[in-house]
Amino acid sequence: MLTKRQNLMETIKGGSPDRLVNQYEAFVCTDAIYGMIMGDPITGQGKSPMPGGEPQKNAWGITFAWPAGAPGAFPMHDEEHKVLKDITKWREVVKAPKTDLPPEAWEPFLPPIQAIDRNEVFATAFVAPGIFEQCHHLMGMDDCLLNFYEEPEEMHALIEYITEYELKYAAELVKYYKPDCIFHHDDWGSSINSFMAPDMFEEFIVPAYKKIYGFYKANGVELIVHHSDSFGANLVPLMIEMGIDIWQGCVTSNNVPELIKKYGGKISFMGDIDNSLIDREDWSQESVGAEVRNAVERCGNKYYIPCITQGGPGSVYPGVYEAITEEINKLNK
């Protein structure tokens, strides 16, 4: 029987997997709740809100709130809390977190990472937010999208600054954690379209990720998994150019079976089980099972990993993620 790691590699290479990859099983690492390497002293320079708790300011100075009952935290962009109100003044306002921390700052995080069985799973570092998300976290979504049109030179400069920070951050992750896999968040669209046309996306976003993902690949990272739970079928050729191995979060509006036929062998797809369809208050094992079976029947078992489209192992409503896992286990039996 193949290990979880081996089975995933057979799947994305179009080889001979002996079972379906079961969601995030091959990326189990150090965090019992989320399943990935999430803690580090660089991002730990800021704070994160708890569900229903008080808003907190992260290491970039962005204030996040997590209201009770909401699926996650999101930045506050009212007049009081918006970090960047004028893109032309970003050099005065935007300050990246320090990355040149001493070795002793990393030491408390190392024991559980050193205990990972890398023959069984990928030691997976969770990185968020991405380049586009960092931009709109600083200034708000409306201002961000408008600035691509109205102040392209300033947006290029800001993206270059964010990219340089992430490359410094990546160098520290590689130095201390030596990850086999990077799970990188950056949502690039809604459920029906990408936020940017492919030409604009290629101009502003692709060069940054070619540098970032190229750095990881040149420094021992075997897999790049990129999360964007959105429509992105029009961006898949650019994802391949960036160096993405697995697109996680591909919702059903992308026509995932068609993408597998067209691009399988160049990139693999992880998702096609939409949160919006099953991660609901009225969920049942039967409704989850129907969606899982439909997804596997549509997509097969090569270049495809059945998975909730959420960006990490879990669900908004307790039990949904585990129900999907159970249904995939049934199919494997």
XYZ file of C-alpha atoms in Angstrom:
333
model
C 0.000 0.000 0.000
C 1.308 3.399 -0.941
C 1.921 6.003 1.735
C -0.291 9.083 1.659
C 2.579 11.022 0.135
C 3.284 8.398 -2.513
C -0.394 8.047 -3.393
C -0.733 11.786 -3.925
C 2.308 11.851 -6.197
C 0.931 8.966 -8.255
C -2.349 10.870 -8.556
C -0.894 14.163 -9.758
C 1.539 12.444 -12.115
C -1.204 10.365 -13.731
C 0.423 7.169 -12.485
C -1.129 4.314 -10.545
C -2.668 5.537 -7.288
C -4.120 2.715 -5.199
C -6.925 4.879 -3.794
C -8.398 8.368 -3.944
C -6.410 10.996 -2.096
C -8.670 11.877 0.830
C -8.777 15.670 1.016
C -5.811 17.050 3.001
C -4.542 13.711 4.328
C -1.152 13.974 2.613
C -0.468 17.396 4.133
C -1.001 16.551 7.804
C 1.774 18.213 9.745
C 1.940 19.861 13.141
C -1.319 21.667 13.813
C -3.969 19.307 15.156
C -6.806 21.612 14.144
C -5.680 22.886 10.764
C -3.196 20.232 9.774
C -0.332 22.423 8.566
C 2.690 24.321 9.826
C 1.015 27.593 10.739
C 3.066 29.121 13.539
C 6.278 31.084 13.085
C 7.900 34.052 14.838
C 7.595 36.371 11.830
C 3.824 36.270 11.475
C 3.654 35.944 15.252
C 4.763 39.568 15.603
C 1.086 40.511 15.193
C -2.139 39.191 16.667
C -5.128 37.334 15.225
C -8.731 37.625 16.436
C -10.672 34.750 17.912
C -14.246 34.005 16.764
C -16.523 36.459 18.509
C -13.588 38.186 20.162
C -12.141 41.658 19.919
C -10.563 42.884 16.651
C -6.785 42.449 16.512
C -3.970 44.097 14.551
C -1.577 41.871 12.614
C 2.124 42.393 11.915
C 1.334 44.671 8.940
C -0.860 46.921 11.077
C -4.068 45.612 9.487
C -6.970 45.250 11.919
C -8.984 42.052 11.569
C -12.388 41.294 13.063
C -14.077 37.901 13.459
C -17.725 38.402 14.418
C -19.525 35.532 16.121
C -21.110 33.245 13.531
C -18.879 34.429 10.678
C -16.810 31.777 8.821
C -13.545 33.674 9.277
C -11.732 36.933 9.978
C -11.546 39.802 7.516
C -9.829 43.206 7.594
C -11.687 46.316 8.723
C -11.722 49.073 6.097
C -13.666 51.873 7.740
C -11.995 55.284 7.884
C -10.485 54.589 11.291
C -8.902 51.247 10.456
C -7.938 51.309 6.765
C -4.132 51.254 6.595
C -3.607 52.667 3.094
C -5.986 55.445 2.096
C -3.884 56.889 -0.742
C -1.868 54.510 -2.931
C 0.604 57.267 -3.812
C 1.627 57.410 -0.141
C 2.170 53.674 0.363
C 5.924 54.123 0.967
C 5.142 56.258 4.012
C 2.447 53.973 5.400
C 3.109 50.322 4.547
C 5.726 48.643 6.727
C 6.481 44.943 6.321
C 7.173 42.825 9.417
C 10.763 42.139 10.415
C 12.186 38.939 8.972
C 15.745 38.968 10.382
C 14.870 37.372 13.698
C 17.493 35.473 15.735
C 17.617 31.655 15.711
C 16.323 31.468 19.262
C 13.039 33.012 18.100
C 12.470 29.951 15.896
C 13.537 27.285 18.389
C 10.155 26.859 20.177
C 8.486 26.047 16.847
C 10.919 23.353 15.719
C 10.234 20.176 17.783
C 6.849 19.265 16.238
C 8.190 19.980 12.752
C 11.200 17.766 13.340
C 8.821 14.978 14.394
C 6.983 14.882 11.032
C 7.252 11.561 9.177
C 8.200 12.897 5.755
C 7.967 9.454 4.199
C 4.256 9.402 5.030
C 3.206 13.029 4.453
C 4.457 16.350 3.134
C 5.785 18.798 5.712
C 3.535 21.622 4.568
C 3.981 25.291 5.412
C 0.826 27.406 5.339
C 1.392 30.877 3.829
C -1.262 33.591 3.804
C -2.276 36.082 2.654
C -1.070 36.125 -0.937
C 0.044 39.045 -3.074
C -3.413 40.141 -4.232
C -4.994 39.611 -0.817
C -2.235 41.596 0.894
C -2.972 44.507 -1.456
C -6.694 44.623 -0.750
C -6.184 43.932 2.954
C -4.172 47.138 3.118
C -6.556 49.376 1.167
C -9.893 47.619 0.677
C -11.173 45.678 -2.316
C -12.747 48.629 -4.166
C -9.681 50.855 -3.884
C -7.424 47.969 -4.827
C -9.229 47.104 -8.041
C -9.557 50.771 -9.028
C -5.866 51.384 -8.412
C -4.872 48.724 -10.937
C -6.445 51.013 -13.544
C -5.792 54.461 -12.097
C -2.343 54.043 -10.500
C -0.676 51.074 -12.204
C 2.878 52.262 -11.520
C 2.193 52.566 -7.803
C 0.528 49.150 -7.729
C 3.519 47.617 -9.473
C 5.799 49.205 -6.891
C 3.683 48.073 -3.931
C 3.480 44.523 -5.289
C 7.257 44.494 -5.709
C 7.638 45.561 -2.065
C 5.255 42.827 -0.861
C 7.039 40.276 -3.056
C 10.440 41.198 -1.620
C 9.049 40.728 1.877
C 7.637 37.335 0.978
C 10.932 36.217 -0.523
C 12.697 37.150 2.735
C 9.996 35.301 4.673
C 10.365 32.290 2.355
C 14.115 32.231 2.961
C 13.528 31.952 6.716
C 10.879 29.221 6.320
C 13.228 27.227 4.121
C 16.137 27.757 6.518
C 14.348 26.652 9.683
C 11.422 24.451 8.606
C 12.707 22.926 5.348
C 9.139 22.349 4.075
C 8.414 19.782 1.376
C 5.252 21.617 0.337
C 3.913 25.172 0.414
C 0.167 25.696 0.804
C -0.329 29.276 -0.311
C -3.556 31.285 -0.063
C -4.601 34.009 -2.491
C -8.231 34.204 -3.635
C -8.355 35.432 -7.217
C -12.059 35.540 -8.021
C -15.705 35.149 -7.158
C -17.682 32.015 -7.906
C -18.431 33.212 -11.457
C -15.328 35.065 -12.647
C -11.811 36.165 -11.802
C -11.356 39.570 -10.184
C -8.975 40.561 -12.988
C -8.929 39.778 -16.679
C -6.120 37.353 -17.593
C -4.051 40.090 -19.296
C -4.108 42.293 -16.185
C -3.476 39.295 -13.933
C -0.495 38.338 -16.082
C 0.926 41.852 -15.873
C 0.574 42.434 -12.132
C 0.370 39.092 -10.329
C 2.171 36.438 -12.365
C 5.707 37.937 -12.154
C 5.507 38.055 -8.353
C 4.525 34.406 -8.058
C 7.108 33.246 -10.564
C 9.729 34.735 -8.237
C 8.157 33.348 -5.040
C 7.310 29.863 -6.263
C 10.562 29.706 -8.219
C 12.462 30.427 -5.016
C 10.686 27.670 -3.119
C 11.243 25.133 -5.891
C 14.948 26.067 -6.066
C 15.257 25.520 -2.319
C 13.946 22.028 -1.742
C 10.159 22.475 -1.901
C 8.667 19.671 -3.968
C 5.041 20.801 -4.211
C 3.297 24.150 -4.596
C -0.390 23.966 -3.655
C -2.262 27.206 -4.279
C -5.638 27.932 -2.707
C -8.202 30.058 -4.499
C -11.774 28.917 -3.840
C -13.209 30.717 -6.811
C -13.630 30.723 -10.543
C -10.211 30.652 -12.158
C -10.503 28.473 -15.241
C -9.369 31.428 -17.350
C -6.195 31.693 -15.252
C -5.067 28.047 -15.342
C -2.418 28.542 -18.079
C -0.955 31.319 -15.939
C -1.066 29.105 -12.839
C 1.021 26.576 -14.744
C 3.450 29.313 -15.761
C 3.776 30.346 -12.085
C 4.797 26.822 -11.096
C 1.647 25.699 -9.269
C 1.388 21.899 -8.962
C -2.110 21.699 -7.423
C -4.896 24.267 -7.570
C -6.893 23.764 -4.387
C -10.370 25.307 -4.106
C -11.544 24.885 -7.692
C -15.323 25.283 -7.370
C -17.738 23.476 -9.688
C -18.386 26.577 -11.828
C -14.916 26.003 -13.323
C -16.036 22.765 -15.052
C -13.251 20.839 -13.358
C -13.619 17.679 -15.509
C -12.944 19.772 -18.608
C -9.904 21.376 -16.959
C -8.543 17.924 -16.078
C -8.898 16.813 -19.700
C -7.214 19.960 -20.983
C -4.455 20.506 -18.436
C -3.975 17.209 -16.560
C -0.284 16.390 -16.460
C 0.664 20.055 -16.192
C -1.376 20.876 -13.080
C -3.771 18.974 -10.816
C -7.050 20.025 -9.222
C -8.201 19.695 -5.613
C -11.808 20.533 -4.833
C -15.059 20.325 -6.831
C -16.996 19.741 -3.581
C -18.397 23.215 -3.012
C -18.810 24.585 0.486
C -21.922 26.406 -0.686
C -23.658 23.121 -1.474
C -22.873 21.098 1.642
C -21.318 23.247 4.369
C -24.693 24.369 5.682
C -26.657 24.259 8.880
C -29.007 21.635 7.419
C -26.258 19.314 6.129
C -26.687 15.554 6.322
C -24.466 12.550 5.656
C -26.681 11.681 2.710
C -26.384 15.100 1.075
C -22.622 15.121 1.584
C -22.322 11.598 0.182
C -24.229 12.539 -2.963
C -21.930 15.491 -3.672
C -18.797 13.447 -3.042
C -19.926 10.662 -5.371
C -20.887 13.142 -8.065
C -17.519 14.869 -7.860
C -15.554 11.617 -8.137
C -17.723 10.363 -10.994
C -17.152 13.642 -12.835
C -13.446 13.979 -12.211
C -11.965 10.490 -11.808
C -8.847 9.668 -9.804
C -5.970 11.123 -11.836
C -4.932 14.768 -11.656
C -7.802 15.204 -9.207
C -8.145 15.177 -5.406
C -11.708 15.214 -4.009
C -11.821 17.899 -1.353
C -13.958 20.566 0.256
C -13.183 23.842 -1.533
C -12.365 25.559 1.775
C -8.695 26.455 2.139
C -7.770 23.983 4.839
C -9.052 20.841 6.579
C -12.225 21.880 8.324
C -15.657 23.347 7.719
C -17.876 26.152 8.952
C -20.437 23.709 10.358
C -18.953 21.024 12.621
C -18.860 17.547 11.138
C -19.059 18.423 7.438
C -15.366 17.942 6.721
C -15.346 14.611 8.580
C -18.449 13.521 6.656
C -16.645 14.118 3.351
C -13.662 12.117 4.622
C -16.000 9.246 5.548
C -17.615 9.234 2.113
C -14.256 9.164 0.328
C -13.208 6.270 2.573
C -16.359 4.423 1.497
C -15.477 4.904 -2.155
C -11.934 3.706 -1.535
C -13.211 0.533 0.126
